[in-house]
Amino acid sequence: MPGDVLAITIKKLNLNRDWAISDKGLVDRAMTTDYAAKNKQDWSDTRWHLDLEKGMATLEKPSEAMKDFAVPVHPMLGCVGVAPGFGNAAMGSGDSGYFGGNMDFNQIAERTTLYLGVSQPGALLYVGDGHALQGDGELNGNALETSMDIDFSVEVLQKKSIDTPRAENADFLMAIALSGSLDSAFSRATSELATWLQNDYKLSSSDVAAVLGTSIQYSVSEVADRNVGVVATISTKALATLKPATPAK
Amino acid sequence: MPGDVLAITIKKLNLNRDWAISDKGLVDRAMTTDYAAKNKQDWSDTRWHLDLEKGMATLEKPSEAMKDFAVPVHPMLGCVGVAPGFGNAAMGSGDSGYFGGNMDFNQIAERTTLYLGVSQPGALLYVGDGHALQGDGELNGNALETSMDIDFSVEVLQKKSIDTPRAENADFLMAIALSGSLDSAFSRATSELATWLQNDYKLSSSDVAAVLGTSIQYSVSEVADRNVGVVATISTKALATLKPATPAK
Amino acid sequence: MPGDVLAITIKKLNLNRDWAISDKGLVDRAMTTDYAAKNKQDWSDTRWHLDLEKGMATLEKPSEAMKDFAVPVHPMLGCVGVAPGFGNAAMGSGDSGYFGGNMDFNQIAERTTLYLGVSQPGALLYVGDGHALQGDGELNGNALETSMDIDFSVEVLQKKSIDTPRAENADFLMAIALSGSLDSAFSRATSELATWLQNDYKLSSSDVAAVLGTSIQYSVSEVADRNVGVVATISTKALATLKPATPAK
Amino acid sequence: MPGDVLAITIKKLNLNRDWAISDKGLVDRAMTTDYAAKNKQDWSDTRWHLDLEKGMATLEKPSEAMKDFAVPVHPMLGCVGVAPGFGNAAMGSGDSGYFGGNMDFNQIAERTTLYLGVSQPGALLYVGDGHALQGDGELNGNALETSMDIDFSVEVLQKKSIDTPRAENADFLMAIALSGSLDSAFSRATSELATWLQNDYKLSSSDVAAVLGTSIQYSVSEVADRNVGVVATISTKALATLKPATPAK
C-alpha cells in the first residue's frame, strides 16, 4: 500500500543469449558543443557477441583498432520500478524517478536489494531492460541490451519512508537520485543518504557530516534518458563501528 | 612554455603531524532545500586525531554515537596547479580550472601522475592543501587538513595538448573537469577522455563510444568551491587490448 | 498527422468567476538553501478576490502589510498541449515538453498563436489550467487558478518542422523550451529561435548571431513543475528590416 | 569599508565614436550540441557603424539578407565592480560575482543606480566595458564594444547588507545573481529579491511569496563569461501599494 516500501532482492541474473545490441554514438549530455561539432555521431546499431562461457563481450564487426577489445559481462537490470503516484497517468517504461523505473544503474545486479517507495495499491512492480554490461552513464543511449533469466524475491516493509530509491548489498549502501540535472540529483542523493544514516544509526546532523565528509563516494548512473542519476554510496565497512538504531527482530 | 604540458608525479606523501582540522557542516550543494530547512548546519571546526602508526583517523571529541568511528588515512594533495592564462590576473589558490589548482580530488595521491597544460612561461607550479583523507566531493568544505612531507618529480612534455587536467596511475586514466555545474563538468570530462583515447589509441569516434559506453566510470571530486569537479575514469585493464598510437621511445 | 504543426490562436480569454486559489510558499527551485533554512514555507492555500470590473486581483484575507496590494489580471492558459509521442504512454496533464502541455507561460494569452508539433494522429489537443494572472516562473507552485471562457481557433500547417513550442503575436516571436534544468532549456530555446530565423528569413549562421546578439530577450516561464521553461524572444520590430523567405500566398 | 554598500548612479552614457566591434558566433552555452554540429561558428570580428545622430547601429559589411538591418543603440556599462574579498587575489576584470564586475547586464544604463557590497577598504570601484547596445545574454561573447563618456556619482550607504548586486531605477528593482549555472543564479536572484522586499517593506515570507508569485519578472543578463547572470525584477508599480519600512530621513 502507499507508504510501504518494497525490498526487491536480485538473486540471479543469468544471460541466456549470445548476442546484444547497442549503439555507436555518445548521447548529447556526454559531449561539449566543441566535441559534438568535431565528431559527427553515428547512430546506427552495433552488435556484440557474448561469450557466456568466458563471460566476455566482443564487437561482432570491430574496426581494426578494436579487434581485440573485450569487456567482462556484468549482468544488470536497467528497469526496476513501481507505479508512480501521478494521478492515473500511465507513464512509459523509459522514465525514472522516486519510483525507480528506467534507472540504468549498473549496480542493480546480483545480490543487491533495491528499496522502492510504494505509491499505488498493489505497488505494480515491473522489471526488465536486461543489460549484459554497462559503463557508468549509459553513454551510448543503449547498453549491451540482451535477454536474461531473473530470479528475485520481494518483501514488503511497513512504516518505512524513503524519498528516492535505495539499494544495498554486502559492501555498500546506495541512495539513487533521479532528476533533471546532475546538480539537482547530486543534492538529492546526498540528502537521502544523510537522512538514511541519521535514522538508522541515530546520528546527529554533525555526525552524519563527519561520516559522509570522510567516506562518501559518488557515481553517475545514467545520463541517457530524461532524468539523469547520481548515486551516493557508503561502504558497510565505513559504518562498521556505528550502532544500528533498530536491531532486526 | 605555453603549449607544453607538465607531468607531475607524486612519489611520496608522508603525514608528519598527529592531528587534522575539519568542519562539522555539509556544503550547500550537498543539500536539498528541504534537508537544509530541517538540519541547521553547525559550521564550527572539528579536530581529528591521526594515528600515524595504524594509519587511522578518529574524532578528538566524538559524540556517543561516533565514539568508535575510525577511517583509514589516504594522504592526498588538494592543490596542484600552474598559473592560469587570464592576462596578468593573480588568482587566489582556492580556485580551480583547466590549470588544475584547488581540485580537491582524492586520487591526487601517491604513485599518480598529474598532467597540466602550461599557460605562462615557467609554468609557475604550486602544490599544497594536504589532506589526510577526503571523501568524494569534500562535503565539509574542508577535508582532514593537515601537514605532510612531499616527494614529487616534474617532467616537461612538449607538443602535447590537453583541455583539462589529466591524471594517470597504474590502474586508471582520469580526465578531471572543473566547471560551474556538474552537468557542464560532466560533458567536459567525458569529451576530454574521449579525445585522449582518440589520439593515444587512434580510435574513431565510434570506437571511442564503444570503449566508454562499456567501461567508463565517473566520480564527483569536489563540490565545495566555486568550480565543481567531475572525473571520467577508465581502467588500464579495459585498454589492455588496444594499441597505443605512439609507442614510447 | 505526425509531422504537421498545429497553430492554435487564442482569441478571447474571459474570466467568469470572482475568485482564484493560489499558494503561500515559494517552490524549491526559487530558494537557496540559506533562504530555505531561514524561511519556513507555509504551503496552505490562499484565496484571491478577482474584481472583474476593474480587472484587479486582491487577497481575500491580507496581512496588515498587504492590505492594499492589488495586481492587474492578465488571463492566460497554463496548459495547451498535444499528445506526445512516447509509445502509448498516457501522461498526466501536469507535464510539459516539445508537445507543449503544462507550460505555465504567461504570454499564452489573448491574440497569441501557439505552434505545436503533432506526434499522434489527430494531434489530441487539450487546453486548460486557466490563470487570472501569473508572475514569471509560477513561483507559488500555483498561479491564480480560476475559471474562464475560451475562444480559440486551430489551423493545421503542413511541411513545417519545429523542435519546441513556438508562439507569436503582433509584437514578438517566442521559442519556448522545456527541460530538466534552466541551462538546458536556455540552449534549446536559443537554438530553436536561431533555426526559426535561419529558415524563415534565409539568414546564415553569422547573420542570425548578429540578430540575436543585439536583440534577443529571455524570460523564465516556469520553475514549478518537473520541467522548467526558458523563452527566447525577439520583437517583430527588430525583424522589420529582414525579408521573410516565404511570402504568404 | 567592508560591510558598507556603494550606490553608483549612472547619470549619463554618451557614445563618442561612430563604430563598435563585435563577433560573429554564438557562445557555447547558447547552443545545443545538435545546433553546434550543424552550424560551424565563425569567430572572426565584425564591425558595426554607429549613427550617433539617429541612434542606430548597422553592420559595416552586411550580407545581402542583412543589408537593411538596424538596431537602436542603448548605451550600457558591461563592468561596474568593486574589489572582491578573496584574500589578496588580484582578479582579472573579466570575472563577475557578488562584487559586481563584468556583469554585462543591459539595464546598467542611464538613470540606474547599482548597489554593490564593499569587501576591501576603499572599495576599489572600477567601471568600463562600454557597450553601444547588447541583447540579453551577450550571446556573441562581445556586445557592440565601443567608447563612451560617463557621468556617474557614488554614495556610501552604511549598515546595509546585500548578498548580490542590486539595481534600481524609476521603474524597477532588480536583484542580479552571478553564478556557475543558470539554475544556481536563479535561486540566488529570487532569494535576494525576496530578502530585499522582506526587509524594506516588512513583509512576511508568505507576503513576499504573494508579491513575487504574481509580479516577478526574470531575464538572463549574460551567458558569455565564467559566471552567468539571472536578474529577478519587480516593477515599482507593483510595489506602489506597499509601505516602505524605513522612510528616508
Coordinates of N, CA, C and O in Angstrom, one line a residue, chain A residues 29 86 88-92 95-96 99 179-181 184 188 226-227, chain C residues 29 86 88-92 95-96 99 179-181 184 188 226-227:
Chain A
R29 N 24.4 14.7 -23.6 CA 24.9 15.2 -22.4 C 26.3 14.8 -22.1 O 27.0 15.4 -21.2
F86 N 1.4 9.8 -9.9 CA 0.8 10.9 -10.6 C -0.6 10.6 -11.0 O -0.8 10.2 -12.2
N88 N -3.7 9.2 -12.4 CA -3.9 8.0 -13.1 C -3.0 7.9 -14.4 O -3.3 7.1 -15.2
A89 N -2.1 8.7 -14.5 CA -1.2 8.7 -15.6 C -0.6 7.4 -15.8 O -0.2 6.7 -14.8
A90 N -0.5 6.9 -17.0 CA 0.2 5.6 -17.4 C 1.5 6.0 -18.1 O 1.5 6.1 -19.3
M91 N 2.5 6.1 -17.3 CA 3.8 6.5 -17.9 C 4.4 5.4 -18.7 O 4.2 4.2 -18.4
G92 N 5.3 5.8 -19.6 CA 6.0 4.7 -20.4 C 7.1 4.2 -19.5 O 7.5 4.8 -18.4
D95 N 10.9 6.0 -18.4 CA 11.1 7.1 -17.5 C 11.6 6.6 -16.1 O 11.6 5.4 -15.9
S96 N 12.1 7.5 -15.3 CA 12.6 7.1 -14.0 C 12.2 8.2 -13.0 O 11.9 9.3 -13.3
F99 N 10.1 6.5 -8.0 CA 9.5 5.2 -8.1 C 10.4 4.2 -8.7 O 10.1 3.1 -9.0
S179 N 16.9 13.0 -11.4 CA 16.4 14.3 -11.6 C 16.8 14.9 -12.9 O 17.5 14.3 -13.7
G180 N 16.3 16.1 -13.2 CA 16.5 16.7 -14.5 C 17.9 17.3 -14.7 O 18.3 17.6 -15.9
S181 N 18.8 17.4 -13.7 CA 20.1 17.8 -13.9 C 21.0 17.0 -12.9 O 20.5 16.6 -11.8
S184 N 21.0 18.8 -9.4 CA 19.8 18.5 -8.6 C 19.9 17.1 -8.1 O 19.6 16.8 -6.9
R188 N 20.0 15.7 -4.0 CA 19.0 14.7 -3.5 C 19.6 13.4 -3.1 O 19.2 12.8 -2.1
R226 N 15.5 11.0 -19.9 CA 15.0 12.3 -19.5 C 15.6 12.7 -18.1 O 16.1 13.8 -18.0
N227 N 15.6 11.8 -17.1 CA 16.2 12.1 -15.9 C 17.6 11.5 -15.9 O 17.9 10.5 -16.5
Chain C
R29 N 13.0 25.5 -6.3 CA 13.9 26.0 -7.2 C 14.1 27.5 -7.1 O 15.1 28.1 -7.6
F86 N 5.6 9.4 -27.0 CA 6.2 8.3 -26.2 C 5.4 7.0 -26.3 O 4.6 6.8 -25.4
N88 N 2.7 4.4 -26.2 CA 1.3 4.7 -25.9 C 1.1 5.2 -24.5 O 0.0 5.1 -23.9
A89 N 2.2 5.7 -23.9 CA 2.1 6.2 -22.6 C 1.0 7.3 -22.5 O 0.8 8.1 -23.4
A90 N 0.2 7.3 -21.4 CA -0.8 8.3 -21.2 C -0.3 9.2 -20.1 O -0.6 8.9 -18.9
M91 N 0.4 10.3 -20.4 CA 1.0 11.2 -19.4 C -0.1 12.0 -18.7 O -1.2 12.2 -19.3
G92 N 0.2 12.4 -17.5 CA -0.7 13.3 -16.8 C -0.6 14.7 -17.5 O 0.3 15.0 -18.2
D95 N 2.5 17.6 -17.0 CA 3.9 17.6 -17.5 C 4.0 18.5 -18.8 O 2.9 19.0 -19.3
S96 N 5.2 18.7 -19.2 CA 5.4 19.6 -20.4 C 6.5 19.1 -21.2 O 7.3 18.3 -20.7
F99 N 5.9 18.9 -26.8 CA 4.5 18.8 -27.2 C 3.6 19.9 -26.5 O 2.4 19.9 -26.5
S179 N 12.7 21.9 -20.2 CA 13.8 20.9 -20.0 C 14.0 20.7 -18.5 O 13.4 21.4 -17.7
G180 N 14.9 19.8 -18.1 CA 15.1 19.5 -16.7 C 16.0 20.5 -15.9 O 16.1 20.4 -14.7
S181 N 16.6 21.4 -16.7 CA 17.4 22.5 -16.0 C 17.3 23.8 -16.8 O 17.0 23.7 -18.0
S184 N 19.9 23.8 -19.7 CA 19.5 23.0 -20.8 C 18.4 23.7 -21.6 O 18.4 23.8 -22.9
R188 N 18.3 25.2 -25.7 CA 17.3 24.8 -26.6 C 16.5 25.9 -27.1 O 16.1 26.0 -28.3
R226 N 8.0 19.6 -13.2 CA 9.2 18.8 -13.4 C 10.1 19.4 -14.4 O 11.3 19.5 -14.2
N227 N 9.6 19.9 -15.6 CA 10.4 20.7 -16.5 C 10.3 22.2 -16.2 O 9.3 22.6 -15.7

